[in-house]
Tab-separated table of C-alpha atoms in Angstrom:
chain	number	residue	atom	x	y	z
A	258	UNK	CA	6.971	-21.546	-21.319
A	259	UNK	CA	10.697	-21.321	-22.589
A	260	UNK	CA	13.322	-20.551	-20.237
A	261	UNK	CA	16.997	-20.948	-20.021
A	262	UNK	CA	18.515	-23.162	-17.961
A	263	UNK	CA	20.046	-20.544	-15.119
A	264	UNK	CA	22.373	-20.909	-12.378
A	265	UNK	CA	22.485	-18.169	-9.766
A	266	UNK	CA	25.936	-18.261	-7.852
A	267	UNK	CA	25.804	-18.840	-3.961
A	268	UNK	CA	26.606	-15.461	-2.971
A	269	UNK	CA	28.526	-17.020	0.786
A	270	UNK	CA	26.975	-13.908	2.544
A	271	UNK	CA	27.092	-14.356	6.486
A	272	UNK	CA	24.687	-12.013	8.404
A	273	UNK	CA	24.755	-11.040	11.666
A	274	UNK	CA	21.422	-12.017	12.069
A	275	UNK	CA	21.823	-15.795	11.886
A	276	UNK	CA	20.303	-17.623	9.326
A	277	UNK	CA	16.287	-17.790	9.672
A	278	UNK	CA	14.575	-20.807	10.060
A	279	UNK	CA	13.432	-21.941	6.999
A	280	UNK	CA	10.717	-23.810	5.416
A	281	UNK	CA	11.429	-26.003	2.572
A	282	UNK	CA	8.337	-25.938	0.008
A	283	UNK	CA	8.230	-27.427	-3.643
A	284	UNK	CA	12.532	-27.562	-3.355
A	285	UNK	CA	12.181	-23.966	-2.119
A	286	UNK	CA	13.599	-22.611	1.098
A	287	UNK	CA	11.186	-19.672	2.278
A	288	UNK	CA	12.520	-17.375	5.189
A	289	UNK	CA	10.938	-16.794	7.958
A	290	UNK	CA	11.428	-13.303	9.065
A	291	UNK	CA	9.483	-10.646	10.477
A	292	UNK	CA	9.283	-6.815	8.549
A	293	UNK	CA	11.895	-5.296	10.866
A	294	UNK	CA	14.342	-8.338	10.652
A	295	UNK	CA	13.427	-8.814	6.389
A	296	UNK	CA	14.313	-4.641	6.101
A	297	UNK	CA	17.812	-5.193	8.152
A	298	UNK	CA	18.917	-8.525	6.047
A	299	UNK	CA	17.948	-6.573	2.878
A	300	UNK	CA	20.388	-3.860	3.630
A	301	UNK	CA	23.190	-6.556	4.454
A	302	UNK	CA	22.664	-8.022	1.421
A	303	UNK	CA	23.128	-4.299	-0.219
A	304	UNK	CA	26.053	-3.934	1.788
A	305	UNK	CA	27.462	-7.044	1.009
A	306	UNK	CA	28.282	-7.064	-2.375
A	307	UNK	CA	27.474	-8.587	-5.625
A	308	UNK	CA	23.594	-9.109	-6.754
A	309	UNK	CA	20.787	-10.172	-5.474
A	310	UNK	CA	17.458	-11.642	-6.582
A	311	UNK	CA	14.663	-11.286	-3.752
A	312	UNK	CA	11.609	-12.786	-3.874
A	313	UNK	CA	7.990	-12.763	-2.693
A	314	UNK	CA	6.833	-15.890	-2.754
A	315	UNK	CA	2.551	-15.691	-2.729
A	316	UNK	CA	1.039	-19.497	-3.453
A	317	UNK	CA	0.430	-18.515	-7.263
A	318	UNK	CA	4.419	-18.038	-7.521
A	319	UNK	CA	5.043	-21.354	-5.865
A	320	UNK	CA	2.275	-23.132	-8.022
A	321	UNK	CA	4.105	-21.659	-10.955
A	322	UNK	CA	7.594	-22.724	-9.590
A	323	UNK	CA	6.070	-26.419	-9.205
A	324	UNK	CA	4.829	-26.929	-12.665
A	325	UNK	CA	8.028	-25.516	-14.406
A	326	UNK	CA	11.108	-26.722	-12.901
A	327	UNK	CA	13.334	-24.021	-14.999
A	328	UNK	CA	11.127	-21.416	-12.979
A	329	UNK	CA	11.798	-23.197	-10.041
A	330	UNK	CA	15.473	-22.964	-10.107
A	331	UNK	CA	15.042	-19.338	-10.662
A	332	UNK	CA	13.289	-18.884	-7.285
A	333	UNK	CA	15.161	-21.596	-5.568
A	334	UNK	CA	18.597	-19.620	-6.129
A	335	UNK	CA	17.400	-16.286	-5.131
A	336	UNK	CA	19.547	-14.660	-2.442
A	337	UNK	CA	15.955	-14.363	-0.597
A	338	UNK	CA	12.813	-15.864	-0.510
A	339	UNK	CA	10.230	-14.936	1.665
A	340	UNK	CA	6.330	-16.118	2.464
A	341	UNK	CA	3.605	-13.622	1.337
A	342	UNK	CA	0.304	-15.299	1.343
A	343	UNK	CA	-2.037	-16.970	3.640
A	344	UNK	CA	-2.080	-19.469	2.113
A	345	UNK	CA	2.064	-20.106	2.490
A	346	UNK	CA	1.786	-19.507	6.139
A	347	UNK	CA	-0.910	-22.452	6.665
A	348	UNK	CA	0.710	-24.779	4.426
A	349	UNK	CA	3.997	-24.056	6.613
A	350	UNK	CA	1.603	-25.567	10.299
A	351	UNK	CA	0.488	-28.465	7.959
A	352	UNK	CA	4.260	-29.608	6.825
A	353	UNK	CA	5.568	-29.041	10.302
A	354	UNK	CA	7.715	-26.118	10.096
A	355	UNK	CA	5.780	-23.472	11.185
A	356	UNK	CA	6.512	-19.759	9.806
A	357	UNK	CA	5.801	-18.497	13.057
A	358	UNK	CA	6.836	-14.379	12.535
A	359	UNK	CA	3.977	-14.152	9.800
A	360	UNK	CA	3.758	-13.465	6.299
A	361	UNK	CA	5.865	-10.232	4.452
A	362	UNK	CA	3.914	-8.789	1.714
A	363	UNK	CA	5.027	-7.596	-1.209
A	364	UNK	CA	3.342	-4.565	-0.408
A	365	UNK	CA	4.112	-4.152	2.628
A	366	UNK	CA	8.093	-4.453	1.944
A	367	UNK	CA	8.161	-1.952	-0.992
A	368	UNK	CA	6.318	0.402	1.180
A	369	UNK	CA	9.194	-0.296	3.498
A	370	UNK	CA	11.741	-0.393	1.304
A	371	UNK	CA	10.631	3.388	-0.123
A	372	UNK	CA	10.246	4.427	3.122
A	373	UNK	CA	13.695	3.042	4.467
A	374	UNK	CA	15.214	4.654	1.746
A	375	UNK	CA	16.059	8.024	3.107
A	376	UNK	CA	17.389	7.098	6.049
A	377	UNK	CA	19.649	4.054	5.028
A	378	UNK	CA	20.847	6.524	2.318
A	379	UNK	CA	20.230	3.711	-0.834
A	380	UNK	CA	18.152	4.315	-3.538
A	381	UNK	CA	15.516	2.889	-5.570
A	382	UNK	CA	14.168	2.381	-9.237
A	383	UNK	CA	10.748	1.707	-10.206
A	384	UNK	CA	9.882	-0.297	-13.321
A	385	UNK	CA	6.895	-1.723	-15.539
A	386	UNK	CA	3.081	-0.991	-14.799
A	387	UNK	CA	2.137	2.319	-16.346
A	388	UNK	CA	3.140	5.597	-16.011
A	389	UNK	CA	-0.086	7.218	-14.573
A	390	UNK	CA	0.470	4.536	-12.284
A	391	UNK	CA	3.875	4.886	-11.583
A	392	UNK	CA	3.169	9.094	-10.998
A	393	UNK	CA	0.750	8.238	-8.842
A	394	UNK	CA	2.593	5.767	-6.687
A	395	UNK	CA	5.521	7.895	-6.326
A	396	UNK	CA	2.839	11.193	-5.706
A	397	UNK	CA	1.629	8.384	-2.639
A	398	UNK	CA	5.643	8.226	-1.159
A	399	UNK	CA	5.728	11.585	-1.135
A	400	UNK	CA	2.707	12.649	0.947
A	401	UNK	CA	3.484	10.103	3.087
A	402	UNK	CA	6.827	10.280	3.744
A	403	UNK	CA	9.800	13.233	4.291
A	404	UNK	CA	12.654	11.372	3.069
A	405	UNK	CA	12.562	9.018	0.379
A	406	UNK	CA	15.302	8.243	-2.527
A	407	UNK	CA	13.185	7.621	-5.792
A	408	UNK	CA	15.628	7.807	-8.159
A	409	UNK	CA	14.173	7.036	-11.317
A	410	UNK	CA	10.571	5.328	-12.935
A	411	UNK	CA	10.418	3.364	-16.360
A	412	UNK	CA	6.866	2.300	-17.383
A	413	UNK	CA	7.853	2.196	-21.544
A	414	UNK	CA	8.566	-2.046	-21.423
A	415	UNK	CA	5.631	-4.182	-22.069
A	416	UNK	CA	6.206	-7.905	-21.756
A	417	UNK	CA	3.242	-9.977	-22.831
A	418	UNK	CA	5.753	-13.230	-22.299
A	419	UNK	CA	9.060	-12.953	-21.876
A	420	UNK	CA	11.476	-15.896	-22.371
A	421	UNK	CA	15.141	-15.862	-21.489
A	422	UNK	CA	17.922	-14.860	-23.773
A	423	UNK	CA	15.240	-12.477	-25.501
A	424	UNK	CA	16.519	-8.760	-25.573
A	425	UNK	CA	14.795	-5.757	-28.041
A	426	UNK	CA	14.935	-2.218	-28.226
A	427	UNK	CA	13.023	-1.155	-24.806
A	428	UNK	CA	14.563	-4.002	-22.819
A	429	UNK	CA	18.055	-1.849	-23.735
A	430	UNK	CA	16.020	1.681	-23.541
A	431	UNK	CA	15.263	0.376	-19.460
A	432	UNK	CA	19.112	-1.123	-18.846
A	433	UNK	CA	20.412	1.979	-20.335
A	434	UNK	CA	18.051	4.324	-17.875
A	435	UNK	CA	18.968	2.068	-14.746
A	436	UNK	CA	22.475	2.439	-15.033
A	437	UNK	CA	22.163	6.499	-15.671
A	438	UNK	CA	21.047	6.627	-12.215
A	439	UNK	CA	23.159	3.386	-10.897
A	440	UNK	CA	20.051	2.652	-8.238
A	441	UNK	CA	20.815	0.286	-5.381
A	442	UNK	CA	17.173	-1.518	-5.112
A	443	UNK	CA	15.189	-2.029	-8.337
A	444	UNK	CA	11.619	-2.848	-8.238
A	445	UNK	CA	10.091	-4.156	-10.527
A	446	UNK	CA	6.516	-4.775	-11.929
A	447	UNK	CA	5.940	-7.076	-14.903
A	448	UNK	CA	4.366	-9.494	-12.817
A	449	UNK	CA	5.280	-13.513	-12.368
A	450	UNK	CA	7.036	-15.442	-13.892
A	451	UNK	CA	8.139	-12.402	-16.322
A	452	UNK	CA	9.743	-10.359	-13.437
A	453	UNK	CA	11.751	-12.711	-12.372
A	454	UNK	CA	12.609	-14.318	-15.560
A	455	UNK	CA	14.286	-10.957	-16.495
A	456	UNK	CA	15.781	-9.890	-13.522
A	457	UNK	CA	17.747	-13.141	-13.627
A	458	UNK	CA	18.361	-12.971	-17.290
A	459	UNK	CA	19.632	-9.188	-17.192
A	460	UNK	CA	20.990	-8.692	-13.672
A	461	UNK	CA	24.683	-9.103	-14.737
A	462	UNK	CA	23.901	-5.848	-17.170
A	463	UNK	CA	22.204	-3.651	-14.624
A	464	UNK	CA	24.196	-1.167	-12.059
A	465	UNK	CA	21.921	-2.336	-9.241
A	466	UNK	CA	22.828	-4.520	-5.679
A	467	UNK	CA	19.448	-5.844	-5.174
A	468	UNK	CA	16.113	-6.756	-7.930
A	469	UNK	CA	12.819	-7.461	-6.964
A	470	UNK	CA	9.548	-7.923	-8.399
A	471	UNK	CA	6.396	-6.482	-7.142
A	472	UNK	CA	3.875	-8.459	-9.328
A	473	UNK	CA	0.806	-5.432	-9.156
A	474	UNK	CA	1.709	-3.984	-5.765
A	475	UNK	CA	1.959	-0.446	-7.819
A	476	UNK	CA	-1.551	-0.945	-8.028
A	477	UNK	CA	-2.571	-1.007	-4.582
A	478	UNK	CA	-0.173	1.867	-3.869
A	479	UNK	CA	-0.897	3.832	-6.128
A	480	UNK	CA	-4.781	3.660	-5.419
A	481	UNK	CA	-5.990	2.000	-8.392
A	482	UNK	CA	-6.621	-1.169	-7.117
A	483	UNK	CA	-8.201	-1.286	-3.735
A	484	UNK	CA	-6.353	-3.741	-1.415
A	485	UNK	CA	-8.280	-5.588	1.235
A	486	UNK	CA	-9.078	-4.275	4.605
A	487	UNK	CA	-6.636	-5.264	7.388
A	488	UNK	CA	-9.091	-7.333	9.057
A	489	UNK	CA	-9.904	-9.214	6.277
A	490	UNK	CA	-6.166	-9.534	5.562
A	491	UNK	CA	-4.917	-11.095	8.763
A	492	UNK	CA	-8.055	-13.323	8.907
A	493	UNK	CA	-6.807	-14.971	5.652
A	494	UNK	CA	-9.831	-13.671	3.241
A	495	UNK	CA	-8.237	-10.992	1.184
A	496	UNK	CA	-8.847	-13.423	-1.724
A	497	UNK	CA	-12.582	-13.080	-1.307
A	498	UNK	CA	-12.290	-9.568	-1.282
A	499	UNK	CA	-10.336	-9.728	-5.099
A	500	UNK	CA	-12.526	-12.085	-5.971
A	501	UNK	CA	-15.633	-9.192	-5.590
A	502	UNK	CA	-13.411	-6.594	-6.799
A	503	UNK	CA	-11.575	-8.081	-9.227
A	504	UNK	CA	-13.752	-11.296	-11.126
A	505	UNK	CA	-10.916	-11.490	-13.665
A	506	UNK	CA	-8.948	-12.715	-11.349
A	507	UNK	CA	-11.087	-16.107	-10.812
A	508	UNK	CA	-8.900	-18.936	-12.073
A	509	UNK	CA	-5.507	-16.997	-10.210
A	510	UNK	CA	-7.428	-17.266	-6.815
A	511	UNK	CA	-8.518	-20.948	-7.565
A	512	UNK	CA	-5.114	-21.668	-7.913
A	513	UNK	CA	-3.915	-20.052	-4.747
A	514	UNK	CA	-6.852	-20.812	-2.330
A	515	UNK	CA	-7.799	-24.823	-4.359
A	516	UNK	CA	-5.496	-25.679	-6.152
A	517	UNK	CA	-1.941	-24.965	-4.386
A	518	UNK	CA	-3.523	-26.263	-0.983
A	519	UNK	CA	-4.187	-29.516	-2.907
A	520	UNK	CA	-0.755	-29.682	-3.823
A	521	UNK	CA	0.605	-29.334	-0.305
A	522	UNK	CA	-1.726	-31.750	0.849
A	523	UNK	CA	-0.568	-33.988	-1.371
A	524	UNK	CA	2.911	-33.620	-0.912
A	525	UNK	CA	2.620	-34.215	2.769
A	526	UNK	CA	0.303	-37.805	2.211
A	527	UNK	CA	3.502	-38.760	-0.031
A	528	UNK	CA	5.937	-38.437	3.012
A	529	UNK	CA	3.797	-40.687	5.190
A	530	UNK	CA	3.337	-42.854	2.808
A	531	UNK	CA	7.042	-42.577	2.066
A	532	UNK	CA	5.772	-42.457	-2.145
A	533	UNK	CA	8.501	-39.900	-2.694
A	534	UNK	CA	11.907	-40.624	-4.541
C-alpha cells in the first residue's frame, strides 16, 4: 500500500456533550457513545464548522490501521471514531477501559443518519457500490421513512486500489456532482482502506461538513446482502452468520474474530511485562 503522509488539523470543537470516555486501541482513541448521543455529536460537528472525517472502526479497520502506520494516522486524526464490532467492544473489558454504551454500527448510523435527515434539515450524498444498489437502498429510505433529504447518488467510481495523490476522470466526474448539490453528510462506499484514503485525500475539494465511509452497509440496506439476525448480532456471532452466507469472506473474518484478538492480547501481555517502548 502507498499512501501519503497526511495530517488532519485538530478541528478545537467543544461539545456540549462533554468529551466521551475513550478507549485508546493501536494509537487510536475510539468513542464511546451510545446511537442517540453519536446522532447529536454528529450534528455539532455539522454545525460547527470546517470538515470532518468520521469513522467506523470494525476490528478489520483497526487490523488494517495496525499494519500500516500511514493508515493509521488517517483514522487516528478523524474528528470521530467510534467502535462497531464485537469484537472492539471485548477487546475494550480486556484492556481495562470498558466501552460500556455498546457498539454503533455502521449500519445502524447511516440508517440514522438518513432517517435524521428530515428533521435536522441537513442533507446527504450517497457514493460508490452500484447503482441497482444504490436505487434500491434509497427505494428502502423511502418506504420506511416520511422525511428524508437524499440529495444525490454516484455509483460511476470504481476503485480497485486507490493511493493518495491519485485523481482521474471519474474521481472529478463525483467532486464535480457533490458540489452541484453542496450535501452536508457524504457517505460513502468504496470500502476500507479506499474510503477513507479518499475522503482524506479529497475532502478539502468537496462542498460537504461531514465524510464517512460505509464499507458494504448499502448492501445490507438495500437487501442484497442479508445481515444477521438481531439475536445473533448482540450475542457476538454475526461473523458466523457471514461466514455461511458469505464463504468469500473467510480470511476477512479470520482476521477480525483470530487474528485482531491475538493482537490485543498481545498488546496487553506487553504492558505487564512492561516490553513496550
Amino acid at each position: 500500500m502507498v499512501i501519503r503522509r497526511i495530517r488532519i488539523a485538530e478541528t478545537g470543537v467543544r461539545f456540549s456533550l462533554g468529551p466521551p470516555t475513550m478507549l485508546k486501541l493501536f494509537g487510536i482513541n475510539i468513542a464511546d457513545l451510545s446511537l442517540v448521543e453519536t446522532l447529536a455529536r454528529l450534528n455539532e460537528l455539522r454545525l460547527s464548522g470546517g470538515q470532518h472525517l468520521v469513522v467506523t472502526a470494525n476490528p478489520e479497520i483497526l487490523l488494517e490501521a495496525r499494519r500500516h502506520p500511514e493508515y493509521r494516522q488517517v483514522i487516528a486524526g478523524a474528528s470521530l471514531v467510534l467502535a462497531d464490532g464485537v469484537g472492539v467492544i471485548l477487546a475494550s473489558y480486556l484492556m481495562g477501559q470498558p466501552i460500556i454504551k455498546g457498539r454503533v454500527t455502521g449500519v445502524d448510523l447511516v440508517e440514522a443518519i438518513v432517517k435524521d435527515s428530515g428533521k435536522q434539515r441537513y442533507s446527504v450524498f450517497l457514493a460508490g457500490s452500484t447503482e441497482d444498489i444504490l436505487n434500491k437502498t434509497t427505494q428502502y429510505f423511502s418506504s420506511k421513512y416520511s422525511n428524508i433529504n437524499i440529495v444525490g447518488r454516484y455509483s460511476g467510481l470504481k476503485i480497485k486500489k486507490y493511493e493518495t495523490g491519485v485523481s482521474d476522470g471519474e474521481t472529478n466526474d463525483l467532486i464535480k456532482k457533490i458540489n452541484e448539490v453542496k450535501p452536508d453528510v457524504l457517505l460513502l462506499a468504496f470500502g476500507h482502506p479506499k474510503q477513507e484514503l479518499w475522503l482524506v485525500d479529497h475532502l478539502k475539494q468537496l462542498s460537504v461538513k461531514i465524510g464517512m465511509g460505509v464499507g458494504g452497509t448499502f448492501d445490507y440496506l438495500s437487501g442484497s446482502t442479508p445481515r444477521a439476525p438481531r439475536w445473533l448480532r448482540i450475542i457476538g456471532l454475526e461473523w458466523l452468520f457471514r461466514l455461511i452466507n458469505e464463504p468469500l469472506r473467510f480470511s476477512r473474518i479470520v482476521d477480525a474474530t483470530i487474528v485482531f484478538p491475538a493482537y490485543v492480547l498481545l498488546g496487553i501481555i506487553k504492558k505487564l511485562f512492561h516490553m513496550e517502548q
